[in-house]
Coordinates of C-alpha atoms and ligand atoms in Angstrom, one line a residue:
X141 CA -4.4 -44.6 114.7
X142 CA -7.5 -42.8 113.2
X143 CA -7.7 -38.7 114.2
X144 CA -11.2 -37.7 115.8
X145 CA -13.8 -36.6 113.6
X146 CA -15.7 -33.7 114.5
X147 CA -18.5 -32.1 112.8
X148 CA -19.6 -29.1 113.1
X149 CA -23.1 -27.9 112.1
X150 CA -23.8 -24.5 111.0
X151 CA -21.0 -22.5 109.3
X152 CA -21.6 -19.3 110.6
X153 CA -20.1 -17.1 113.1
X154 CA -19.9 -19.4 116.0
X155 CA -19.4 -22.6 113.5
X156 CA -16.8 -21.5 111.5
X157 CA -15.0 -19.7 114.8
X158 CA -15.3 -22.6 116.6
X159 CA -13.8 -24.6 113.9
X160 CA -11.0 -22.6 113.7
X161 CA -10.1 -22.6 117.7
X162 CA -10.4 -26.8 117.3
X163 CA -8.0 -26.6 114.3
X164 CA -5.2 -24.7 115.8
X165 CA -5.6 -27.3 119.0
X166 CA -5.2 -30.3 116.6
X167 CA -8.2 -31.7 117.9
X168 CA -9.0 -33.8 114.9
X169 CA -10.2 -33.7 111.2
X170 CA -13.5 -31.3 111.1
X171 CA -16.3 -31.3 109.2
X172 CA -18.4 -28.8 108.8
X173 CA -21.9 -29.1 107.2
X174 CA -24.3 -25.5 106.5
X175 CA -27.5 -25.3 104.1
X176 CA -25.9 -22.6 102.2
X177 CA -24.0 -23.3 99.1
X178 CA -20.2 -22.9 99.6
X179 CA -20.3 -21.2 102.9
X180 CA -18.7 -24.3 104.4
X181 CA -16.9 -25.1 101.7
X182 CA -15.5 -21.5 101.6
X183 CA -14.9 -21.4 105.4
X184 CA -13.0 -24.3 105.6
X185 CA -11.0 -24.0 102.6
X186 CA -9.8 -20.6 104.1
X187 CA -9.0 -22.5 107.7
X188 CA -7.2 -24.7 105.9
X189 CA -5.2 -21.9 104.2
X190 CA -4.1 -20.8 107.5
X191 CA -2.9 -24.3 109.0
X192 CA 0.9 -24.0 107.2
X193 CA 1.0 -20.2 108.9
X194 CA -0.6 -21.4 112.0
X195 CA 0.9 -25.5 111.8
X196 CA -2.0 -27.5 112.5
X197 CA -2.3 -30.9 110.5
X198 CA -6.0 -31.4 110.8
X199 CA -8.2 -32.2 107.5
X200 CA -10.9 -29.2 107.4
X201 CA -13.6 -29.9 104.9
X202 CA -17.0 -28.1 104.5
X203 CA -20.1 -29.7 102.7
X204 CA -23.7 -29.7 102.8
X205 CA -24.0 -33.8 102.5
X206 CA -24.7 -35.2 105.5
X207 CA -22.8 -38.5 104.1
X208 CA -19.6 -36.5 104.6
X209 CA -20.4 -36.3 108.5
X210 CA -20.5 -40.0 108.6
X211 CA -19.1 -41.7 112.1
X212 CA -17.9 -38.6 114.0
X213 CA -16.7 -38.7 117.1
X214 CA -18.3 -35.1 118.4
X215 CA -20.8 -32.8 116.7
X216 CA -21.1 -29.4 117.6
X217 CA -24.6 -27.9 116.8
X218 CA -24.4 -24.3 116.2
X219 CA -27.0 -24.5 113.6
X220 CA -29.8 -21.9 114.2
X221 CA -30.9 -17.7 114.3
X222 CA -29.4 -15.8 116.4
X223 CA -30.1 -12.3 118.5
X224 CA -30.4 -9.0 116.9
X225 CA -30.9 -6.4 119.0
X226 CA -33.9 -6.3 121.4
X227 CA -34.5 -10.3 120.8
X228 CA -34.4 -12.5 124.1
X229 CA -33.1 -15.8 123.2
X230 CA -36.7 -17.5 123.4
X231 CA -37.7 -15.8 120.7
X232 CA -35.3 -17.8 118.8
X233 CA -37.6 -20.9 120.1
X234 CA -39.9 -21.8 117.5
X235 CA -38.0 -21.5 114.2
X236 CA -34.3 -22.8 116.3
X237 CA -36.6 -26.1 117.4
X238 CA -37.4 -27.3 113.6
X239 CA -33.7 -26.5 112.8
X240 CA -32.5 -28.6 115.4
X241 CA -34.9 -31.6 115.1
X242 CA -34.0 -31.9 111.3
X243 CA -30.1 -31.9 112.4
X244 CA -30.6 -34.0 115.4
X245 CA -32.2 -36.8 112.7
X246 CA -29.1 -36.4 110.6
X247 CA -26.6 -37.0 113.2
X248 CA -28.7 -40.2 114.8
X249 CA -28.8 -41.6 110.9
X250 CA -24.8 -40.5 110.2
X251 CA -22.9 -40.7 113.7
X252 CA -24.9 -42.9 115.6
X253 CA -22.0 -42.8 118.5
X254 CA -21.3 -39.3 119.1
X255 CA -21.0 -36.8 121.9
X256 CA -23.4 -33.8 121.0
X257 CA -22.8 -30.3 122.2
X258 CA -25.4 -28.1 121.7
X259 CA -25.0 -24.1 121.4
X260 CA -27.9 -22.8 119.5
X261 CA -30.4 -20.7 121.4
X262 CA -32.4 -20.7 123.7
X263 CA -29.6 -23.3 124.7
X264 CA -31.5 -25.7 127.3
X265 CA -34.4 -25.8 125.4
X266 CA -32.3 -27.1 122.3
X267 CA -30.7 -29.6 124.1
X268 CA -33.8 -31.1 125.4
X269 CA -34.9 -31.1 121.7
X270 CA -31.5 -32.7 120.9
X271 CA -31.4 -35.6 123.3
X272 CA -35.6 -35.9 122.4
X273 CA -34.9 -36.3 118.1
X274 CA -31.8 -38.2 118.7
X275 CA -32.4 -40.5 121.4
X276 CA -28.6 -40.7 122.3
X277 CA -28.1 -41.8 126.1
X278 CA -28.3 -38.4 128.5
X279 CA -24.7 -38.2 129.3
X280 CA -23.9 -37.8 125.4
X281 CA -25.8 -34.7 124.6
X282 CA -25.5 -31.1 126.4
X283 CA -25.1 -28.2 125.7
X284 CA -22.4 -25.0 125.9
X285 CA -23.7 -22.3 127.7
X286 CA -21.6 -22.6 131.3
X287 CA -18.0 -22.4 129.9
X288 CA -19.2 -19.0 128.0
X289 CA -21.2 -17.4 131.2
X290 CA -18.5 -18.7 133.9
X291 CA -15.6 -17.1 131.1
X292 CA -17.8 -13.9 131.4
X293 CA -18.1 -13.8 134.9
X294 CA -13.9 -15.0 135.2
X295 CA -13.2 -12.0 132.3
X296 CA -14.8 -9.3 134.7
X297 CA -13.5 -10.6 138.2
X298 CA -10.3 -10.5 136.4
X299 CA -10.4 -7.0 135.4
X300 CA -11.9 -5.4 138.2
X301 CA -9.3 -7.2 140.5
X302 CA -6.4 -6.8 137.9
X303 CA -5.2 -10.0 138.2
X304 CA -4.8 -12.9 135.3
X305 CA -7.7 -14.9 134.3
X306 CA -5.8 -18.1 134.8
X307 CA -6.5 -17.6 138.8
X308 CA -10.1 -17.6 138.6
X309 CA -12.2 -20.5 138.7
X310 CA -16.1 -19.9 138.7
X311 CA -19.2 -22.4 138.9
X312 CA -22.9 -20.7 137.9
X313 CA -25.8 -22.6 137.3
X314 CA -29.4 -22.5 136.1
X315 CA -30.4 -22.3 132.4
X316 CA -28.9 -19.7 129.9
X317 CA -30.4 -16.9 130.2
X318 CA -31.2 -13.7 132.8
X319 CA -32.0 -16.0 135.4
X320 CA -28.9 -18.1 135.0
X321 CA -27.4 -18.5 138.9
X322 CA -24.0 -17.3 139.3
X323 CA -22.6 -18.7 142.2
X324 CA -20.1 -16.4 144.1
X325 CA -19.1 -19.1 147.7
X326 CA -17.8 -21.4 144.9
X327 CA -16.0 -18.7 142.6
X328 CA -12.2 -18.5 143.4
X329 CA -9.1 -16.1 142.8
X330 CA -6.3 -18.6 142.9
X331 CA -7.9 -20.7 145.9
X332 CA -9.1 -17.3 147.7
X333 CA -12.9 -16.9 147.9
X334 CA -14.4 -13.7 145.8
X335 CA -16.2 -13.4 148.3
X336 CA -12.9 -12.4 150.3
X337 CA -11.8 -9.5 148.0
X338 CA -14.6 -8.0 146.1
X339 CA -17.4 -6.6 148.1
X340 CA -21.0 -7.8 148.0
X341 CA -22.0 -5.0 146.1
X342 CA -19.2 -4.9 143.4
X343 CA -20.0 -9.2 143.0
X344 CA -23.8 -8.1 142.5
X345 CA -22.8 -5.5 140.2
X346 CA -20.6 -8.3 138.0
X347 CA -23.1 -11.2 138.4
X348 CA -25.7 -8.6 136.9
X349 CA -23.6 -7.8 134.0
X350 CA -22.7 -11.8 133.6
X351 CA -26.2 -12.4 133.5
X352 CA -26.6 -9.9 130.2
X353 CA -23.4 -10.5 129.0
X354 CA -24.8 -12.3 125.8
X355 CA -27.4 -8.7 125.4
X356 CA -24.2 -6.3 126.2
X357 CA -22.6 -7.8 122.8
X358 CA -25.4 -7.9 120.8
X359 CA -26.1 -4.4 121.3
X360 CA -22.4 -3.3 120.3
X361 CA -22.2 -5.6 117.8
X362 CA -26.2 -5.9 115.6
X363 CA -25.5 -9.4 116.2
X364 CA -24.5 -11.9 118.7
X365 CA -21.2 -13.2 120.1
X366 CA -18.7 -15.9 118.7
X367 CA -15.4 -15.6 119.7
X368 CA -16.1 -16.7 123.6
X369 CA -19.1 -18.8 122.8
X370 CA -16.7 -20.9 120.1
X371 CA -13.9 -21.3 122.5
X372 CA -16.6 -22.3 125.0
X373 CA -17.5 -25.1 122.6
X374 CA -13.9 -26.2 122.2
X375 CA -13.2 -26.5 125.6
X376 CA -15.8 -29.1 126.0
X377 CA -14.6 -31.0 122.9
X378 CA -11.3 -30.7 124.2
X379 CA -12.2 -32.3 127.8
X380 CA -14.2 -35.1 126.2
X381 CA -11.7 -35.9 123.5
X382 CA -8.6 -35.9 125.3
X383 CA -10.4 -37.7 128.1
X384 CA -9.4 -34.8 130.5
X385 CA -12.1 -35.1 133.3
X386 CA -12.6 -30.9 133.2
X387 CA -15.0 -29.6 136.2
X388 CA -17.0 -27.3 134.5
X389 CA -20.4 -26.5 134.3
X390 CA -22.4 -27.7 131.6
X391 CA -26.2 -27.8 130.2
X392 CA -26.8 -31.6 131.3
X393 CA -29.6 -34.2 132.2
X394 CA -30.6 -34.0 135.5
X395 CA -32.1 -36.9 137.7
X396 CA -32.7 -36.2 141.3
X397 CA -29.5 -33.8 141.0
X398 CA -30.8 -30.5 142.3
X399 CA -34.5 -32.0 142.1
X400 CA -34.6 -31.3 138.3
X401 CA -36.2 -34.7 137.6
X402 CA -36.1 -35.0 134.0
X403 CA -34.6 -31.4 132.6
X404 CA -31.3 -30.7 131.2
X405 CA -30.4 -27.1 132.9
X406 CA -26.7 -25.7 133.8
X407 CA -25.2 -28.0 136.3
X408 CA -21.4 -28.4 137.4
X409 CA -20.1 -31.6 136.0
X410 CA -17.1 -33.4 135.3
X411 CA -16.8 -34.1 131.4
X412 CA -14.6 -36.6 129.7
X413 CA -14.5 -40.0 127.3
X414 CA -18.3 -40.6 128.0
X415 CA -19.7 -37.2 128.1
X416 CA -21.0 -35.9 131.1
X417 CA -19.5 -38.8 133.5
X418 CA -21.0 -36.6 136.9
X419 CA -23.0 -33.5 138.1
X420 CA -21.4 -32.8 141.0
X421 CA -24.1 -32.0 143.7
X422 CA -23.3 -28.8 145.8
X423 CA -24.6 -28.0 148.9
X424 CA -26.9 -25.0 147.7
X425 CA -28.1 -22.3 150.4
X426 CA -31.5 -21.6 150.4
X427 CA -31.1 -18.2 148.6
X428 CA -28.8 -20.3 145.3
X429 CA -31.6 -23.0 145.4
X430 CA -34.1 -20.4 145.1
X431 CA -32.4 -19.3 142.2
X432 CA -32.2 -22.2 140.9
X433 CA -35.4 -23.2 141.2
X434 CA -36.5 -20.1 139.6
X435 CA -34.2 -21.2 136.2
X436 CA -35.5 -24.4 135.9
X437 CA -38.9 -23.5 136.3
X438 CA -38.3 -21.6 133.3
X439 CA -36.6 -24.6 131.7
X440 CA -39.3 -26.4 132.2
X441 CA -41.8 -24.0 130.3
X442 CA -39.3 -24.1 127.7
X443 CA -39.4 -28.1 127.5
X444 CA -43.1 -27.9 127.5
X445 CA -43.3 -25.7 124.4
X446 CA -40.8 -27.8 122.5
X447 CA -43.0 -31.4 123.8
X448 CA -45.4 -29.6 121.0
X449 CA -43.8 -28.6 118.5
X450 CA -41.7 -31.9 117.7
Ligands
LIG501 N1 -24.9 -21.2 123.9 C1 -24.4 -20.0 123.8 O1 -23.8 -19.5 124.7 C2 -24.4 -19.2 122.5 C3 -23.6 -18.1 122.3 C4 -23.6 -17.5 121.1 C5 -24.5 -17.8 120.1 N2 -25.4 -18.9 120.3 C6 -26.3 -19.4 119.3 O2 -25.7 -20.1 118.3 C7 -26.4 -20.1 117.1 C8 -25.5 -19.7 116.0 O3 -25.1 -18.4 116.1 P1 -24.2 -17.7 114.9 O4 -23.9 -16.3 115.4 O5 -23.2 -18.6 114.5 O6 -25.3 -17.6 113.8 P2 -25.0 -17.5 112.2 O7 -26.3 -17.0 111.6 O8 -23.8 -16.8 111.9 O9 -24.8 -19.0 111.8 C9 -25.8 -20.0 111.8 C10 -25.6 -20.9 110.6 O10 -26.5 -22.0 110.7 C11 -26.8 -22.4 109.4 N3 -28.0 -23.3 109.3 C12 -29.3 -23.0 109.5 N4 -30.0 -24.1 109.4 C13 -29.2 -25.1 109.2 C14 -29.3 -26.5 109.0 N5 -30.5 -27.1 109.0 N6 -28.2 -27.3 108.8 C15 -27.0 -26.7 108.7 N7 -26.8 -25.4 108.9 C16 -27.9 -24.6 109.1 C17 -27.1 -21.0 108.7 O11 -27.0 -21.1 107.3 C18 -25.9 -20.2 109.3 O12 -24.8 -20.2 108.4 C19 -27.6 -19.1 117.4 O13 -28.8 -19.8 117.8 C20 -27.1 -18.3 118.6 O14 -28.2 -17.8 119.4 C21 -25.3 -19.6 121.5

């Protein structure tokens, strides 16, 4: 039985990182594929290196021919800039866009059947370009943006209630970014409501630092995240590979779901085999539609840009 292939596209912090999480969980042979000379090559060599400490049999090449990427099962797009301090992630929009639409041809020409899983910024945005260049069906291109936020929010619920993170399960929605919607009536501490032992205050004061979460590690760091947004990536991989059916909230095409019509935003989904196999529709309260509505209109500014520049 052949292993899954997965490429990965861009080497760099969240590439590589993220090729080392899917490694050590035997996910399959990787690829990975960067425009600089021997920065794959060099990455994966050194993942490789590991796997007899770490015991993981998967093949980890690195290469900068597309031809090497040829009939993969997933590909991971974290090909783009990222933040530097005092950068919002639409600035990334313009120079992120061409980046994506050159990759997007490559994997339509080289893995004609693959899942795609976007995570370079400003994340809806590049998925919409994605699922535009590539023309793949809507339930096989999204992007990672949800596991990372809801693991932020989980991380911080966690801590202030000093309890594991296995116990919390969280749902946000809404595009990536500071209007992103966490929801706290569908965030859980081992079945309990949040809403049942943090106050409304110390949820607001969470949510708000969920919300700049991405900003609060830029700033410590000059640059932005990797290890959560990698594992973020994985996880997705993971559910859709092993078929798992995983509730969790992903960038995906909307119909009538929420009233998006069109846009791929932050939506809770069920992910597995084919993708995005659901968005689960929740019951929204005026205030979380709000929200919502807010994000997307954003989104949709986003898409607009992007319907010009490709
Ligand atoms: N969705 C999220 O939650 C999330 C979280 C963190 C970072 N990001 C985004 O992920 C992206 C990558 O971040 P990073 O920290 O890994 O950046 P990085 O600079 O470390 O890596 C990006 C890599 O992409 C490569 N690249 C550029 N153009 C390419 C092309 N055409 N083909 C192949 N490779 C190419 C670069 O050479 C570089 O090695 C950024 O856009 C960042 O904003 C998203």
């Amino acid at each position: 039985m052949a292993r899954n292939k997965i490429t990965i596209v861009g080497a760099g912090n969240v590439g590589a990182t993220t090729a080392h999480i899917a490694a050590t969980k035997q996910l399959g042979d990787i690829v990975m594929i960067d425009i600089i000379k021997g920065l794959a090559e060099g990455k994966a060599l050194d993942i490789a290196e590991a796997a007899p400490v770490q015991l993981y049999d998967s093949n980890i090449t690195g290469t900068q021919d597309w031809k090497e990427t040829t009939g993969s099962d997933i590909v991971i797009i974290t090909s783009g800039l990222p933040r530097k301090p005092g950068m919002s992630r639409d600035e990334l929009l313009e120079k992120n866009t061409g980046i994506v639409k050159n990759v997007s041809k490559q994997i339509a020409k080289y893995s004609p059947d693959s899942i795609v899983i976007v995570v370079c910024n400003p994340l809806d945005a590049m998925v919409y370009t994605a699922a535009k260049v590539t023309g793949f069906a809507k339930n096989k291109v999204m992007g990672m943006a949800g596991a990372l936020d809801s693991a932020r929010f989980s991380c911080f619920i966690a801590a202030e209630l000093d309890v594991s993170v296995e116990d919390i399960k969280c749902t946000l929605m809404g595009g990536h970014g500071d209007d992103m919607v966490p929801l706290p009536r569908f965030t859980s501490v081992g079945g309990i409501p949040v809403t049942e032992l943090l106050d409304e205050d110390k949820i607001a004061e969470l949510i708000e630092r969920t919300r700049k979460g991405g900003i609060e590690v830029v700033n410590l760091l000059g640059y932005s995240a990797y290890y959560a947004p990698a594992a973020g990536a994985v996880k997705m991989a993971e559910a859709i590979l092993k078929d798992k059916k995983t509730v969790l909230s992903c960038c995906a095409y909307c119909d009538s779901q929420y009233n998006a019509w069109g846009y791929f935003i932050g939506v809770p989904t069920i992910l597995g085999k084919n993708g995005i196999e659901k968005v689960i529709e929740l019951d929204l309260n005026e205030s979380e539609q709000a929200q919502f509505d807010k994000s997307l209109a954003h989104v949709k500014q986003l898409a607009a840009k992007i319907d010009k520049l490709i």
